[in-house]
Amino acid sequence: MQRIIYILILLLFCSCNKKNNIEYFGDNNTCYQKAKDFRDSNISDSAFYYYNKAKESYKSVDDTLGIAKSLVNMAIIQQKQGDFYGSIETSTEANNFLKKISDSTIRSTLAANNNNIGICSAYLYNYDDAIIFYTKALNDVTTNENKYVYCNNIADVFISTKKYNLAKQYLKIAMLTKDSADFSRALNNIAKAKLLENKNYDPIPELVKSLKIRERNNDFLGQNSSFATLSNYYFDRDKKIAFYYANKMMNTAMKNNSLEDQSQALQKMIYLDSKNYLNYFKRFQPLNDSIQITKNKAKNQFALIRFDSEKNKADNLKLQKDNTVKGFQIYSISILALIAGIAGIIYYKKRKQRLLLESENKLKEQQLKTSKKVHDVVANGIYQVMTKIENQNDFNKEQTLDELEYVYEKSRDISYEDPDSHDEKFNEKISKLVASFKNDEIKTFTVGNQEETWENVTKSTQTEIYQIIRELLVNMKKHSKASNVALRFEKINNIINIHYTDNGIGISNELIFKNGLSNTVSRIENIAGKITFETKTEKGLKVNISFPVS
């Protein structure tokens, strides 16, 4: 009896799959062609939508190459819209499909995909990863013109990492291109590399030649690159000329509606024009907000398109199952069909309940993570900047701009969790954090914060500890009215202990989870640590934290 039921179900599902294969195969080329048309028209959201739809069509017929090409195009669109993390994720998914294809014709697709990961990594300052993927792209490149582009890209990274000899070697290859736009870019870059290597080098002939080529080609983005390089060159040599090129960059960026170039130009003009810097700063602030909003919209839009696609797949699956049940009701008059229908309904309800529960839990978890990141990166970051300004006797314009730029850089991608640069030692980060809360009314002290204390502590654990300490200090500044704050660090065997003490008004057990300290408790749990609040002291607050090194 069971075997008959299984055979009937199998036949029904096979017939449904075969039908869908035919339908999606028909839509496949249409979707991909529509995506290309929208891409060529610079309508990125529609292009992304149809590439994603084409990808699903290719999946239905097991066309691995079609899936990979769709994903590569989606990743490149994300990169151009500033969604660098999302782009890397999509390119990585594409590489997983490309690895399954042994055909040598995929080399150009693989090269383009690895080049895209390299570009995103460079924008995120992950220069080691950028070099790795640019090198992979060069190993698979199939045309000289693409080879020259990839050489130019990897030279950019070597310039950023001060490896000027390597940069010049790759740029000499890049300058063999017959494409005038690529040649002007390589010429501009090699002049920059020579100047950075030798401060006495005169790059002006090469920079001006590159600019003239770009002007002939009406290459506005390239012109702005030249204006930026020339303004930087004259920055400490002749501020008037430097301002002239910064202003040219601003005008061109406005014509081309390039918000990023406008932002860079305004930053230069703020420093170069001491009389009107406040006017430029007033324009700079809303512009940066607009850039951030635009990038966030793009990232959310791409995520929503993919989410809707997955939801449609689930709806189609539900529809197939509903049709299966109806088919049994119409064509089966025996008790076997009735049993199969009942079994299908029970399975469907249980599966729906499970999927709904998983979806709700996943959404709650994501909301909690996002809330914590916004609180830690943006709210506490801005509060720390405000504290530093409050503690300064004299207002320092340059320092304030640097602090605001720092907060903006950290907030432009809310998924970026590292609170500081990779180069600074962690004990120095902690010392700077604690010192930033020191003023005439509040004295801060640290004991035992040596470099050796943090040996073998992972980056993820360091991130959690940094946020925990900052949360305690922010809570102290807002609520405790303390005048003395001390943090003592000690490492015993494989355990690190942190003892926080202040002489403020203290905090009751009931208020601990109302002052933002619930994040602190959950972070400690993430690193398998323990935290205790000693609230029954005569005055002030004591917090003891312990966690394993690894």
mmCIF file of N, CA and C in Angstrom, residues 192-234:
data_model
loop_
_atom_site.group_PDB
_atom_site.id
_atom_site.type_symbol
_atom_site.label_atom_id
_atom_site.label_comp_id
_atom_site.label_asym_id
_atom_site.label_seq_id
_atom_site.Cartn_x
_atom_site.Cartn_y
_atom_site.Cartn_z
ATOM 1 N N LYS A 192 52.013 59.165 -10.051
ATOM 2 C CA LYS A 192 51.757 59.180 -8.606
ATOM 3 C C LYS A 192 52.766 58.286 -7.869
ATOM 4 N N ALA A 193 53.035 57.097 -8.415
ATOM 5 C CA ALA A 193 53.961 56.165 -7.776
ATOM 6 C C ALA A 193 55.385 56.737 -7.743
ATOM 7 N N LYS A 194 55.805 57.349 -8.853
ATOM 8 C CA LYS A 194 57.148 57.941 -8.895
ATOM 9 C C LYS A 194 57.287 59.076 -7.895
ATOM 10 N N LEU A 195 56.243 59.890 -7.757
ATOM 11 C CA LEU A 195 56.288 61.013 -6.820
ATOM 12 C C LEU A 195 56.342 60.518 -5.376
ATOM 13 N N LEU A 196 55.533 59.516 -5.050
ATOM 14 C CA LEU A 196 55.523 58.993 -3.689
ATOM 15 C C LEU A 196 56.853 58.323 -3.339
ATOM 16 N N GLU A 197 57.497 57.762 -4.360
ATOM 17 C CA GLU A 197 58.799 57.131 -4.125
ATOM 18 C C GLU A 197 59.896 58.178 -3.990
ATOM 19 N N ASN A 198 59.795 59.275 -4.752
ATOM 20 C CA ASN A 198 60.819 60.324 -4.745
ATOM 21 C C ASN A 198 60.116 61.684 -4.715
ATOM 22 N N LYS A 199 60.159 62.367 -3.574
ATOM 23 C CA LYS A 199 59.441 63.630 -3.397
ATOM 24 C C LYS A 199 59.945 64.729 -4.341
ATOM 25 N N ASN A 200 61.153 64.566 -4.859
ATOM 26 C CA ASN A 200 61.718 65.572 -5.773
ATOM 27 C C ASN A 200 61.330 65.337 -7.234
ATOM 28 N N TYR A 201 60.617 64.249 -7.487
ATOM 29 C CA TYR A 201 60.225 63.946 -8.863
ATOM 30 C C TYR A 201 59.131 64.919 -9.332
ATOM 31 N N ASP A 202 59.217 65.331 -10.586
ATOM 32 C CA ASP A 202 58.234 66.255 -11.164
ATOM 33 C C ASP A 202 57.219 65.449 -11.982
ATOM 34 N N PRO A 203 56.001 65.234 -11.457
ATOM 35 C CA PRO A 203 55.014 64.415 -12.163
ATOM 36 C C PRO A 203 54.106 65.221 -13.094
ATOM 37 N N ILE A 204 54.273 66.544 -13.097
ATOM 38 C CA ILE A 204 53.317 67.402 -13.788
ATOM 39 C C ILE A 204 53.164 67.054 -15.275
ATOM 40 N N PRO A 205 54.240 66.857 -16.046
ATOM 41 C CA PRO A 205 54.048 66.541 -17.475
ATOM 42 C C PRO A 205 53.154 65.320 -17.691
ATOM 43 N N GLU A 206 53.374 64.265 -16.886
ATOM 44 C CA GLU A 206 52.574 63.052 -17.053
ATOM 45 C C GLU A 206 51.129 63.270 -16.590
ATOM 46 N N LEU A 207 50.968 63.992 -15.488
ATOM 47 C CA LEU A 207 49.622 64.236 -14.963
ATOM 48 C C LEU A 207 48.808 65.090 -15.922
ATOM 49 N N VAL A 208 49.427 66.110 -16.484
ATOM 50 C CA VAL A 208 48.731 66.989 -17.429
ATOM 51 C C VAL A 208 48.387 66.234 -18.714
ATOM 52 N N LYS A 209 49.319 65.386 -19.184
ATOM 53 C CA LYS A 209 49.052 64.591 -20.386
ATOM 54 C C LYS A 209 47.864 63.657 -20.157
ATOM 55 N N SER A 210 47.840 63.018 -18.986
ATOM 56 C CA SER A 210 46.724 62.135 -18.651
ATOM 57 C C SER A 210 45.411 62.904 -18.618
ATOM 58 N N LEU A 211 45.426 64.103 -18.029
ATOM 59 C CA LEU A 211 44.212 64.927 -17.942
ATOM 60 C C LEU A 211 43.706 65.312 -19.328
ATOM 61 N N LYS A 212 44.614 65.695 -20.229
ATOM 62 C CA LYS A 212 44.202 66.096 -21.582
ATOM 63 C C LYS A 212 43.540 64.947 -22.339
ATOM 64 N N ILE A 213 44.067 63.737 -22.156
ATOM 65 C CA ILE A 213 43.450 62.568 -22.801
ATOM 66 C C ILE A 213 42.029 62.381 -22.286
ATOM 67 N N ARG A 214 41.870 62.531 -20.992
ATOM 68 C CA ARG A 214 40.548 62.343 -20.378
ATOM 69 C C ARG A 214 39.577 63.432 -20.804
ATOM 70 N N GLU A 215 40.072 64.635 -20.982
ATOM 71 C CA GLU A 215 39.213 65.718 -21.445
ATOM 72 C C GLU A 215 38.769 65.479 -22.890
ATOM 73 N N ARG A 216 39.674 64.979 -23.728
ATOM 74 C CA ARG A 216 39.304 64.670 -25.119
ATOM 75 C C ARG A 216 38.238 63.582 -25.175
ATOM 76 N N ASN A 217 38.322 62.629 -24.242
ATOM 77 C CA ASN A 217 37.388 61.502 -24.232
ATOM 78 C C ASN A 217 36.095 61.807 -23.479
ATOM 79 N N ASN A 218 35.979 63.037 -22.932
ATOM 80 C CA ASN A 218 34.823 63.377 -22.069
ATOM 81 C C ASN A 218 34.673 62.371 -20.935
ATOM 82 N N ASP A 219 35.819 61.927 -20.421
ATOM 83 C CA ASP A 219 35.844 60.964 -19.307
ATOM 84 C C ASP A 219 35.804 61.748 -17.998
ATOM 85 N N PHE A 220 34.580 62.009 -17.495
ATOM 86 C CA PHE A 220 34.425 62.867 -16.325
ATOM 87 C C PHE A 220 34.982 62.219 -15.060
ATOM 88 N N LEU A 221 34.755 60.921 -14.888
ATOM 89 C CA LEU A 221 35.300 60.242 -13.715
ATOM 90 C C LEU A 221 36.824 60.262 -13.750
ATOM 91 N N GLY A 222 37.386 60.053 -14.944
ATOM 92 C CA GLY A 222 38.842 60.108 -15.086
ATOM 93 C C GLY A 222 39.379 61.503 -14.830
ATOM 94 N N GLN A 223 38.661 62.536 -15.314
ATOM 95 C CA GLN A 223 39.088 63.915 -15.068
ATOM 96 C C GLN A 223 39.139 64.205 -13.573
ATOM 97 N N ASN A 224 38.140 63.746 -12.839
ATOM 98 C CA ASN A 224 38.138 63.978 -11.395
ATOM 99 C C ASN A 224 39.289 63.278 -10.707
ATOM 100 N N SER A 225 39.673 62.100 -11.208
ATOM 101 C CA SER A 225 40.846 61.425 -10.668
ATOM 102 C C SER A 225 42.100 62.273 -10.887
ATOM 103 N N SER A 226 42.214 62.869 -12.082
ATOM 104 C CA SER A 226 43.354 63.745 -12.369
ATOM 105 C C SER A 226 43.321 64.997 -11.503
ATOM 106 N N PHE A 227 42.140 65.612 -11.364
ATOM 107 C CA PHE A 227 42.030 66.811 -10.523
ATOM 108 C C PHE A 227 42.422 66.509 -9.076
ATOM 109 N N ALA A 228 42.006 65.336 -8.586
ATOM 110 C CA ALA A 228 42.335 64.961 -7.209
ATOM 111 C C ALA A 228 43.843 64.787 -7.046
ATOM 112 N N THR A 229 44.480 64.119 -8.016
ATOM 113 C CA THR A 229 45.925 63.901 -7.937
ATOM 114 C C THR A 229 46.686 65.224 -7.999
ATOM 115 N N LEU A 230 46.276 66.114 -8.902
ATOM 116 C CA LEU A 230 46.946 67.413 -9.024
ATOM 117 C C LEU A 230 46.730 68.266 -7.778
ATOM 118 N N SER A 231 45.531 68.242 -7.210
ATOM 119 C CA SER A 231 45.268 69.001 -5.984
ATOM 120 C C SER A 231 46.120 68.479 -4.833
ATOM 121 N N ASN A 232 46.245 67.162 -4.755
ATOM 122 C CA ASN A 232 47.086 66.575 -3.701
ATOM 123 C C ASN A 232 48.553 66.971 -3.881
ATOM 124 N N TYR A 233 48.995 67.025 -5.137
ATOM 125 C CA TYR A 233 50.392 67.385 -5.397
ATOM 126 C C TYR A 233 50.686 68.807 -4.919
ATOM 127 N N TYR A 234 49.769 69.728 -5.204
ATOM 128 C CA TYR A 234 50.001 71.137 -4.843
ATOM 129 C C TYR A 234 49.563 71.470 -3.418
#
